[in-house]
Amino acid sequence: MRTSTTLPPLQALRAFEAVGRLLSFRRAGEELLITQSAVSHHIKQLENMLGVRLFIRRAKSIELTPEGAAYLGRTMDAFRIIADATTAMRRQAERQRVRVSVLPSFAANWLVSRLAGFMSKHPKIEVELEPTLRLTDFASDDVDLAIRFGIGRWEGVKAEWLMNEKLSPVASPTLFGDGSRFVEPADLLRHTLLGSWNPVDWELWLGETGVDIRSARVLQLTDYNIVLQAALNGQGVAIGRMHMVRDHLAAGRLIQAFPQTVRSERVSYWLVMPQNRRLSAGAAAFAAWLKEEAVSPASLVC
């Protein structure tokens, strides 16, 4: 590395700062773990480079020259700036960022309300959520983990089961303003069925109860969050994913139209990870917490 023609050697600056602060060559050497003669050499080197005297040497003491006092103040400021920058960089390095690609509906209706628990256990891990419907490409996306819904068979990734979903139709109480209620599953055909981009939810429930979905009037919406909002607005009947609608049911904003629920391996939540890449410590901690949270009593669907 080429020596700078404008910057003094760092060792000389450190020696100068210590001597100027302590006003002692001996004590400066003890602090820097070098000999007193080495300290004197560094000071002489610095004075020669600057072309000024920095210290007045007396028989039993030393003092700073006016030039030395001015230079010491600037030198100490520079070291303070470097120290502050180093501290900030270390703190940043100590914090670990985990970026999670997640379905918007899962983030809004299940994950976000639980994140405080993870953050209290892992205060040095920053979690960034990327709500999206598209599959994650770990090779090109800046993502550590993903949470997806479905059957769990995606090529090029490792998928670990988190929890099954239960399905059952739900609707706003305002949908029954005329006092009518569902008596049998076929009564659903009198209303608009609200579905997301993946129609498997309704197919599973209606197929289990013997109703032909081909006879239904279905409003296809992009995201399950939009499905829920449409149901809350009384625009039709949604297929309720019980993990997602539990709070709405408890608050009476939605009601379960029928007691029958359907389970299937085709409607599960999965933790998706890179197939050939080891997780960072932060991502591994988040994955472990997520799996524990998914099977905790608070996450069980009645």
mmCIF file of C-alpha atoms in Angstrom:
data_model
loop_
_atom_site.group_PDB
_atom_site.id
_atom_site.type_symbol
_atom_site.label_atom_id
_atom_site.label_comp_id
_atom_site.label_asym_id
_atom_site.label_seq_id
_atom_site.Cartn_x
_atom_site.Cartn_y
_atom_site.Cartn_z
ATOM 1 C CA MET A 1 0.000 0.000 0.000
ATOM 2 C CA ARG A 2 1.427 3.386 -1.040
ATOM 3 C CA THR A 3 2.195 5.840 1.790
ATOM 4 C CA SER A 4 0.113 9.005 1.701
ATOM 5 C CA THR A 5 1.994 12.257 1.120
ATOM 6 C CA THR A 6 -0.557 14.246 3.147
ATOM 7 C CA LEU A 7 -1.547 11.884 5.963
ATOM 8 C CA PRO A 8 0.957 11.159 8.758
ATOM 9 C CA PRO A 9 1.578 7.550 9.825
ATOM 10 C CA LEU A 10 -1.174 6.331 12.136
ATOM 11 C CA GLN A 11 1.371 5.161 14.745
ATOM 12 C CA ALA A 12 2.827 8.660 14.917
ATOM 13 C CA LEU A 13 -0.606 10.229 15.321
ATOM 14 C CA ARG A 14 -1.518 7.778 18.072
ATOM 15 C CA ALA A 15 1.718 8.550 19.886
ATOM 16 C CA PHE A 16 1.145 12.293 19.532
ATOM 17 C CA GLU A 17 -2.424 12.078 20.805
ATOM 18 C CA ALA A 18 -1.346 10.031 23.835
ATOM 19 C CA VAL A 19 1.581 12.314 24.708
ATOM 20 C CA GLY A 20 -0.492 15.448 24.229
ATOM 21 C CA ARG A 21 -3.296 14.102 26.379
ATOM 22 C CA LEU A 22 -1.028 12.716 29.135
ATOM 23 C CA LEU A 23 1.844 15.221 28.778
ATOM 24 C CA SER A 24 4.258 12.399 29.384
ATOM 25 C CA PHE A 25 6.361 10.309 26.994
ATOM 26 C CA ARG A 26 6.688 7.556 29.593
ATOM 27 C CA ARG A 27 2.967 7.267 30.358
ATOM 28 C CA ALA A 28 2.137 7.428 26.655
ATOM 29 C CA GLY A 29 4.506 4.504 26.032
ATOM 30 C CA GLU A 30 2.878 2.502 28.830
ATOM 31 C CA GLU A 31 -0.586 3.145 27.395
ATOM 32 C CA LEU A 32 0.467 2.214 23.853
ATOM 33 C CA LEU A 33 2.592 -0.735 25.009
ATOM 34 C CA ILE A 34 5.725 0.624 23.326
ATOM 35 C CA THR A 35 8.989 1.994 24.716
ATOM 36 C CA GLN A 36 9.534 5.635 25.613
ATOM 37 C CA SER A 37 12.207 5.913 22.936
ATOM 38 C CA ALA A 38 9.721 4.606 20.344
ATOM 39 C CA VAL A 39 7.289 7.331 21.412
ATOM 40 C CA SER A 40 10.022 9.943 21.015
ATOM 41 C CA HIS A 41 10.823 8.574 17.545
ATOM 42 C CA HIS A 42 7.170 8.854 16.438
ATOM 43 C CA ILE A 43 6.910 12.434 17.716
ATOM 44 C CA LYS A 44 10.132 13.444 15.954
ATOM 45 C CA GLN A 45 8.882 11.810 12.737
ATOM 46 C CA LEU A 46 5.619 13.741 12.960
ATOM 47 C CA GLU A 47 7.362 17.055 13.707
ATOM 48 C CA ASN A 48 9.659 16.574 10.733
ATOM 49 C CA MET A 49 6.710 15.863 8.461
ATOM 50 C CA LEU A 50 4.716 18.862 9.687
ATOM 51 C CA GLY A 51 7.688 21.208 9.859
ATOM 52 C CA VAL A 52 6.754 22.534 13.301
ATOM 53 C CA ARG A 53 7.587 21.742 16.905
ATOM 54 C CA LEU A 54 4.718 20.135 18.777
ATOM 55 C CA PHE A 55 6.165 20.021 22.284
ATOM 56 C CA ILE A 56 8.456 22.111 24.451
ATOM 57 C CA ARG A 57 10.678 19.715 26.337
ATOM 58 C CA ARG A 58 11.771 20.810 29.793
ATOM 59 C CA ALA A 59 13.942 19.065 32.378
ATOM 60 C CA LYS A 60 11.101 17.277 34.156
ATOM 61 C CA SER A 61 8.072 18.083 32.067
ATOM 62 C CA ILE A 62 6.770 18.822 28.596
ATOM 63 C CA GLU A 63 4.123 21.140 27.285
ATOM 64 C CA LEU A 64 2.399 21.650 23.994
ATOM 65 C CA THR A 65 3.424 24.452 21.703
ATOM 66 C CA PRO A 66 0.552 26.605 20.386
ATOM 67 C CA GLU A 67 0.822 24.703 17.094
ATOM 68 C CA GLY A 68 0.848 21.418 19.000
ATOM 69 C CA ALA A 69 -2.237 22.353 21.032
ATOM 70 C CA ALA A 70 -4.147 23.276 17.883
ATOM 71 C CA TYR A 71 -3.078 20.112 16.106
ATOM 72 C CA LEU A 72 -3.961 17.978 19.156
ATOM 73 C CA GLY A 73 -7.518 19.281 19.168
ATOM 74 C CA ARG A 74 -8.011 18.428 15.499
ATOM 75 C CA THR A 75 -6.332 15.048 15.941
ATOM 76 C CA MET A 76 -8.562 14.148 18.889
ATOM 77 C CA ASP A 77 -11.634 15.185 16.871
ATOM 78 C CA ALA A 78 -10.514 12.932 14.020
ATOM 79 C CA PHE A 79 -9.968 9.967 16.332
ATOM 80 C CA ARG A 80 -13.372 10.592 17.917
ATOM 81 C CA ILE A 81 -15.050 10.548 14.496
ATOM 82 C CA ILE A 82 -13.309 7.280 13.604
ATOM 83 C CA ALA A 83 -14.238 5.751 16.978
ATOM 84 C CA ASP A 84 -17.903 6.752 16.600
ATOM 85 C CA ALA A 85 -18.022 5.380 13.053
ATOM 86 C CA THR A 86 -16.409 2.127 14.206
ATOM 87 C CA THR A 87 -18.896 1.753 17.065
ATOM 88 C CA ALA A 88 -21.821 2.362 14.734
ATOM 89 C CA MET A 89 -20.467 -0.142 12.227
ATOM 90 C CA ARG A 90 -20.019 -2.789 14.913
ATOM 91 C CA ARG A 91 -23.551 -2.253 16.175
ATOM 92 C CA GLN A 92 -24.849 -2.592 12.633
ATOM 93 C CA ALA A 93 -22.851 -5.781 12.151
ATOM 94 C CA GLU A 94 -24.222 -7.185 15.399
ATOM 95 C CA ARG A 95 -27.779 -6.700 14.154
ATOM 96 C CA GLN A 96 -28.907 -9.374 11.764
ATOM 97 C CA ARG A 97 -31.459 -8.749 9.058
ATOM 98 C CA VAL A 98 -33.895 -11.478 8.038
ATOM 99 C CA ARG A 99 -35.991 -10.820 4.958
ATOM 100 C CA VAL A 100 -39.128 -12.942 4.657
ATOM 101 C CA SER A 101 -41.298 -13.223 1.556
ATOM 102 C CA VAL A 102 -44.840 -13.859 2.763
ATOM 103 C CA LEU A 103 -48.387 -13.924 1.447
ATOM 104 C CA PRO A 104 -50.080 -10.596 2.274
ATOM 105 C CA SER A 105 -53.054 -12.361 3.900
ATOM 106 C CA PHE A 106 -50.810 -14.488 6.133
ATOM 107 C CA ALA A 107 -48.786 -11.429 7.138
ATOM 108 C CA ALA A 108 -51.825 -9.296 7.955
ATOM 109 C CA ASN A 109 -54.024 -11.898 9.655
ATOM 110 C CA TRP A 110 -51.543 -14.153 11.441
ATOM 111 C CA LEU A 111 -47.877 -13.197 11.419
ATOM 112 C CA VAL A 112 -47.717 -9.480 12.229
ATOM 113 C CA SER A 113 -49.590 -9.805 15.526
ATOM 114 C CA ARG A 114 -47.030 -12.384 16.691
ATOM 115 C CA LEU A 115 -43.835 -10.624 15.614
ATOM 116 C CA ALA A 116 -43.480 -8.743 18.890
ATOM 117 C CA GLY A 117 -42.889 -12.083 20.609
ATOM 118 C CA PHE A 118 -40.008 -12.889 18.278
ATOM 119 C CA MET A 119 -38.488 -9.424 18.592
ATOM 120 C CA SER A 120 -38.529 -9.600 22.390
ATOM 121 C CA LYS A 121 -36.606 -12.891 22.246
ATOM 122 C CA HIS A 122 -34.209 -11.745 19.521
ATOM 123 C CA PRO A 123 -33.743 -7.966 19.853
ATOM 124 C CA LYS A 124 -30.677 -7.969 17.572
ATOM 125 C CA ILE A 125 -32.521 -9.527 14.634
ATOM 126 C CA GLU A 126 -34.401 -7.224 12.295
ATOM 127 C CA VAL A 127 -37.257 -8.853 10.378
ATOM 128 C CA GLU A 128 -38.311 -7.366 7.052
ATOM 129 C CA LEU A 129 -41.516 -8.686 5.503
ATOM 130 C CA GLU A 130 -42.002 -8.653 1.745
ATOM 131 C CA PRO A 131 -45.723 -9.244 1.110
ATOM 132 C CA THR A 132 -46.126 -10.794 -2.335
ATOM 133 C CA LEU A 133 -48.142 -13.443 -4.150
ATOM 134 C CA ARG A 134 -45.371 -14.574 -6.463
ATOM 135 C CA LEU A 135 -43.074 -17.484 -5.748
ATOM 136 C CA THR A 136 -39.645 -16.583 -4.438
ATOM 137 C CA ASP A 137 -36.508 -17.054 -6.512
ATOM 138 C CA PHE A 138 -33.787 -17.340 -3.888
ATOM 139 C CA ALA A 139 -31.117 -17.068 -6.581
ATOM 140 C CA SER A 140 -32.130 -13.544 -7.569
ATOM 141 C CA ASP A 141 -34.342 -12.193 -4.777
ATOM 142 C CA ASP A 142 -32.864 -10.662 -1.649
ATOM 143 C CA VAL A 143 -34.873 -13.022 0.552
ATOM 144 C CA ASP A 144 -33.863 -15.460 3.295
ATOM 145 C CA LEU A 145 -37.147 -17.326 3.829
ATOM 146 C CA ALA A 146 -40.639 -17.517 2.368
ATOM 147 C CA ILE A 147 -44.052 -18.552 3.683
ATOM 148 C CA ARG A 148 -46.437 -20.041 1.158
ATOM 149 C CA PHE A 149 -49.866 -21.699 1.015
ATOM 150 C CA GLY A 150 -50.677 -24.860 -0.891
ATOM 151 C CA ILE A 151 -49.483 -28.408 -1.254
ATOM 152 C CA GLY A 152 -45.813 -27.689 -0.608
ATOM 153 C CA ARG A 153 -44.355 -29.168 -3.783
ATOM 154 C CA TRP A 154 -42.224 -26.511 -5.390
ATOM 155 C CA GLU A 155 -39.155 -27.274 -7.446
ATOM 156 C CA GLY A 156 -35.727 -26.033 -6.461
ATOM 157 C CA VAL A 157 -36.578 -25.182 -2.852
ATOM 158 C CA LYS A 158 -36.914 -26.910 0.485
ATOM 159 C CA ALA A 159 -40.396 -26.703 2.028
ATOM 160 C CA GLU A 160 -41.189 -27.586 5.641
ATOM 161 C CA TRP A 161 -44.794 -27.919 6.806
ATOM 162 C CA LEU A 162 -45.957 -25.307 9.287
ATOM 163 C CA MET A 163 -49.658 -26.013 9.837
ATOM 164 C CA ASN A 164 -52.818 -27.195 8.125
ATOM 165 C CA GLU A 165 -55.706 -24.918 7.365
ATOM 166 C CA LYS A 166 -59.382 -25.635 8.029
ATOM 167 C CA LEU A 167 -61.942 -24.419 5.522
ATOM 168 C CA SER A 168 -65.554 -23.375 6.075
ATOM 169 C CA PRO A 169 -67.776 -20.720 4.444
ATOM 170 C CA VAL A 170 -68.026 -17.371 6.270
ATOM 171 C CA ALA A 171 -70.074 -14.263 5.622
ATOM 172 C CA SER A 172 -70.950 -10.917 7.119
ATOM 173 C CA PRO A 173 -74.093 -10.827 9.294
ATOM 174 C CA THR A 174 -75.325 -8.065 6.970
ATOM 175 C CA LEU A 175 -75.683 -10.659 4.227
ATOM 176 C CA PHE A 176 -78.689 -12.022 6.148
ATOM 177 C CA GLY A 177 -80.507 -8.740 6.488
ATOM 178 C CA ASP A 178 -83.708 -10.386 5.237
ATOM 179 C CA GLY A 179 -83.553 -12.897 8.076
ATOM 180 C CA SER A 180 -82.755 -15.847 5.819
ATOM 181 C CA ARG A 181 -80.114 -18.318 6.882
ATOM 182 C CA PHE A 182 -78.269 -21.157 5.211
ATOM 183 C CA VAL A 183 -79.991 -24.474 5.850
ATOM 184 C CA GLU A 184 -77.983 -26.730 3.578
ATOM 185 C CA PRO A 185 -74.792 -26.254 1.541
ATOM 186 C CA ALA A 186 -76.759 -25.906 -1.698
ATOM 187 C CA ASP A 187 -78.168 -22.624 -0.313
ATOM 188 C CA LEU A 188 -74.761 -21.113 -1.011
ATOM 189 C CA LEU A 189 -75.634 -21.088 -4.699
ATOM 190 C CA ARG A 190 -78.062 -18.225 -4.021
ATOM 191 C CA HIS A 191 -75.125 -15.962 -3.210
ATOM 192 C CA THR A 192 -71.906 -14.876 -4.840
ATOM 193 C CA LEU A 193 -68.986 -17.006 -3.754
ATOM 194 C CA LEU A 194 -65.811 -15.033 -3.141
ATOM 195 C CA GLY A 195 -62.580 -16.751 -4.087
ATOM 196 C CA SER A 196 -58.922 -15.912 -4.474
ATOM 197 C CA TRP A 197 -56.766 -16.704 -7.489
ATOM 198 C CA ASN A 198 -56.507 -20.325 -6.340
ATOM 199 C CA PRO A 199 -60.025 -21.875 -6.425
ATOM 200 C CA VAL A 200 -58.992 -25.057 -4.595
ATOM 201 C CA ASP A 201 -60.516 -23.819 -1.292
ATOM 202 C CA TRP A 202 -64.079 -23.756 -2.594
ATOM 203 C CA GLU A 203 -63.567 -26.907 -4.647
ATOM 204 C CA LEU A 204 -62.531 -28.822 -1.535
ATOM 205 C CA TRP A 205 -65.387 -27.654 0.679
ATOM 206 C CA LEU A 206 -68.154 -27.890 -1.915
ATOM 207 C CA GLY A 207 -66.832 -31.224 -3.135
ATOM 208 C CA GLU A 208 -66.884 -32.587 0.409
ATOM 209 C CA THR A 209 -70.506 -31.490 0.870
ATOM 210 C CA GLY A 210 -71.660 -32.642 -2.550
ATOM 211 C CA VAL A 211 -72.303 -29.270 -4.173
ATOM 212 C CA ASP A 212 -71.134 -28.792 -7.761
ATOM 213 C CA ILE A 213 -69.041 -25.641 -7.921
ATOM 214 C CA ARG A 214 -69.834 -25.331 -11.624
ATOM 215 C CA SER A 215 -73.325 -24.182 -10.632
ATOM 216 C CA ALA A 216 -71.997 -21.396 -8.421
ATOM 217 C CA ARG A 217 -71.552 -17.711 -9.204
ATOM 218 C CA VAL A 218 -67.933 -17.069 -8.263
ATOM 219 C CA LEU A 219 -66.219 -13.694 -7.984
ATOM 220 C CA GLN A 220 -62.527 -14.342 -8.509
ATOM 221 C CA LEU A 221 -60.278 -11.932 -6.598
ATOM 222 C CA THR A 222 -56.510 -11.648 -6.582
ATOM 223 C CA ASP A 223 -55.538 -11.861 -2.932
ATOM 224 C CA TYR A 224 -57.190 -13.480 0.074
ATOM 225 C CA ASN A 225 -57.065 -10.144 1.905
ATOM 226 C CA ILE A 226 -59.369 -8.758 -0.789
ATOM 227 C CA VAL A 227 -61.625 -11.801 -0.396
ATOM 228 C CA LEU A 228 -61.946 -11.096 3.324
ATOM 229 C CA GLN A 229 -62.675 -7.432 2.755
ATOM 230 C CA ALA A 230 -65.368 -8.255 0.226
ATOM 231 C CA ALA A 231 -66.931 -10.684 2.721
ATOM 232 C CA LEU A 232 -66.807 -8.081 5.489
ATOM 233 C CA ASN A 233 -68.563 -5.655 3.134
ATOM 234 C CA GLY A 234 -71.367 -8.169 2.572
ATOM 235 C CA GLN A 235 -70.557 -8.723 -1.093
ATOM 236 C CA GLY A 236 -70.797 -12.496 -0.884
ATOM 237 C CA VAL A 237 -69.703 -15.627 0.954
ATOM 238 C CA ALA A 238 -66.000 -16.329 1.387
ATOM 239 C CA ILE A 239 -64.398 -19.662 2.019
ATOM 240 C CA GLY A 240 -63.002 -19.105 5.462
ATOM 241 C CA ARG A 241 -59.445 -20.118 6.198
ATOM 242 C CA MET A 242 -59.882 -20.519 9.904
ATOM 243 C CA HIS A 243 -56.412 -19.300 10.840
ATOM 244 C CA MET A 244 -57.075 -16.127 8.877
ATOM 245 C CA VAL A 245 -60.654 -15.393 10.002
ATOM 246 C CA ARG A 246 -60.528 -16.408 13.663
ATOM 247 C CA ASP A 247 -60.387 -12.822 14.959
ATOM 248 C CA HIS A 248 -63.227 -11.757 12.650
ATOM 249 C CA LEU A 249 -65.372 -14.642 13.892
ATOM 250 C CA ALA A 250 -64.614 -13.860 17.528
ATOM 251 C CA ALA A 251 -65.558 -10.201 17.020
ATOM 252 C CA GLY A 252 -68.763 -11.086 15.175
ATOM 253 C CA ARG A 253 -67.693 -9.340 11.988
ATOM 254 C CA LEU A 254 -68.069 -12.660 10.181
ATOM 255 C CA ILE A 255 -70.146 -15.720 10.976
ATOM 256 C CA GLN A 256 -69.494 -19.330 10.065
ATOM 257 C CA ALA A 257 -72.280 -20.382 7.717
ATOM 258 C CA PHE A 258 -72.051 -24.122 8.438
ATOM 259 C CA PRO A 259 -70.366 -26.140 11.170
ATOM 260 C CA GLN A 260 -68.661 -28.422 8.640
ATOM 261 C CA THR A 261 -64.967 -27.810 8.146
ATOM 262 C CA VAL A 262 -62.665 -29.454 5.641
ATOM 263 C CA ARG A 263 -58.974 -30.269 6.044
ATOM 264 C CA SER A 264 -56.639 -31.237 3.246
ATOM 265 C CA GLU A 265 -52.912 -31.481 2.629
ATOM 266 C CA ARG A 266 -53.546 -29.200 -0.342
ATOM 267 C CA VAL A 267 -54.287 -26.251 1.959
ATOM 268 C CA SER A 268 -51.350 -25.950 4.327
ATOM 269 C CA TYR A 269 -48.844 -23.259 5.183
ATOM 270 C CA TRP A 270 -45.212 -23.985 4.412
ATOM 271 C CA LEU A 271 -41.879 -22.523 5.382
ATOM 272 C CA VAL A 272 -39.872 -22.330 2.158
ATOM 273 C CA MET A 273 -36.058 -22.160 2.227
ATOM 274 C CA PRO A 274 -33.198 -22.263 -0.265
ATOM 275 C CA GLN A 275 -32.340 -25.809 -1.221
ATOM 276 C CA ASN A 276 -28.562 -25.487 -1.457
ATOM 277 C CA ARG A 277 -27.806 -22.575 0.824
ATOM 278 C CA ARG A 278 -27.253 -22.602 4.546
ATOM 279 C CA LEU A 279 -29.462 -20.241 6.527
ATOM 280 C CA SER A 280 -27.875 -17.355 8.372
ATOM 281 C CA ALA A 281 -28.034 -17.457 12.160
ATOM 282 C CA GLY A 282 -30.847 -14.891 12.135
ATOM 283 C CA ALA A 283 -32.871 -16.749 9.503
ATOM 284 C CA ALA A 284 -32.407 -20.042 11.372
ATOM 285 C CA ALA A 285 -33.646 -18.406 14.589
ATOM 286 C CA PHE A 286 -36.704 -17.002 12.817
ATOM 287 C CA ALA A 287 -37.470 -20.348 11.163
ATOM 288 C CA ALA A 288 -37.269 -22.157 14.513
ATOM 289 C CA TRP A 289 -39.508 -19.574 16.186
ATOM 290 C CA LEU A 290 -42.037 -19.729 13.345
ATOM 291 C CA LYS A 291 -42.326 -23.516 13.589
ATOM 292 C CA GLU A 292 -42.809 -23.318 17.355
ATOM 293 C CA GLU A 293 -45.411 -20.592 16.983
ATOM 294 C CA ALA A 294 -47.342 -22.566 14.354
ATOM 295 C CA VAL A 295 -47.902 -25.480 16.741
ATOM 296 C CA SER A 296 -48.447 -23.394 19.883
ATOM 297 C CA PRO A 297 -51.875 -23.582 21.598
ATOM 298 C CA ALA A 298 -52.574 -19.980 20.540
ATOM 299 C CA SER A 299 -52.324 -21.064 16.906
ATOM 300 C CA LEU A 300 -54.626 -24.069 17.132
ATOM 301 C CA VAL A 301 -57.868 -23.817 15.204
ATOM 302 C CA CYS A 302 -60.921 -25.110 16.983
#
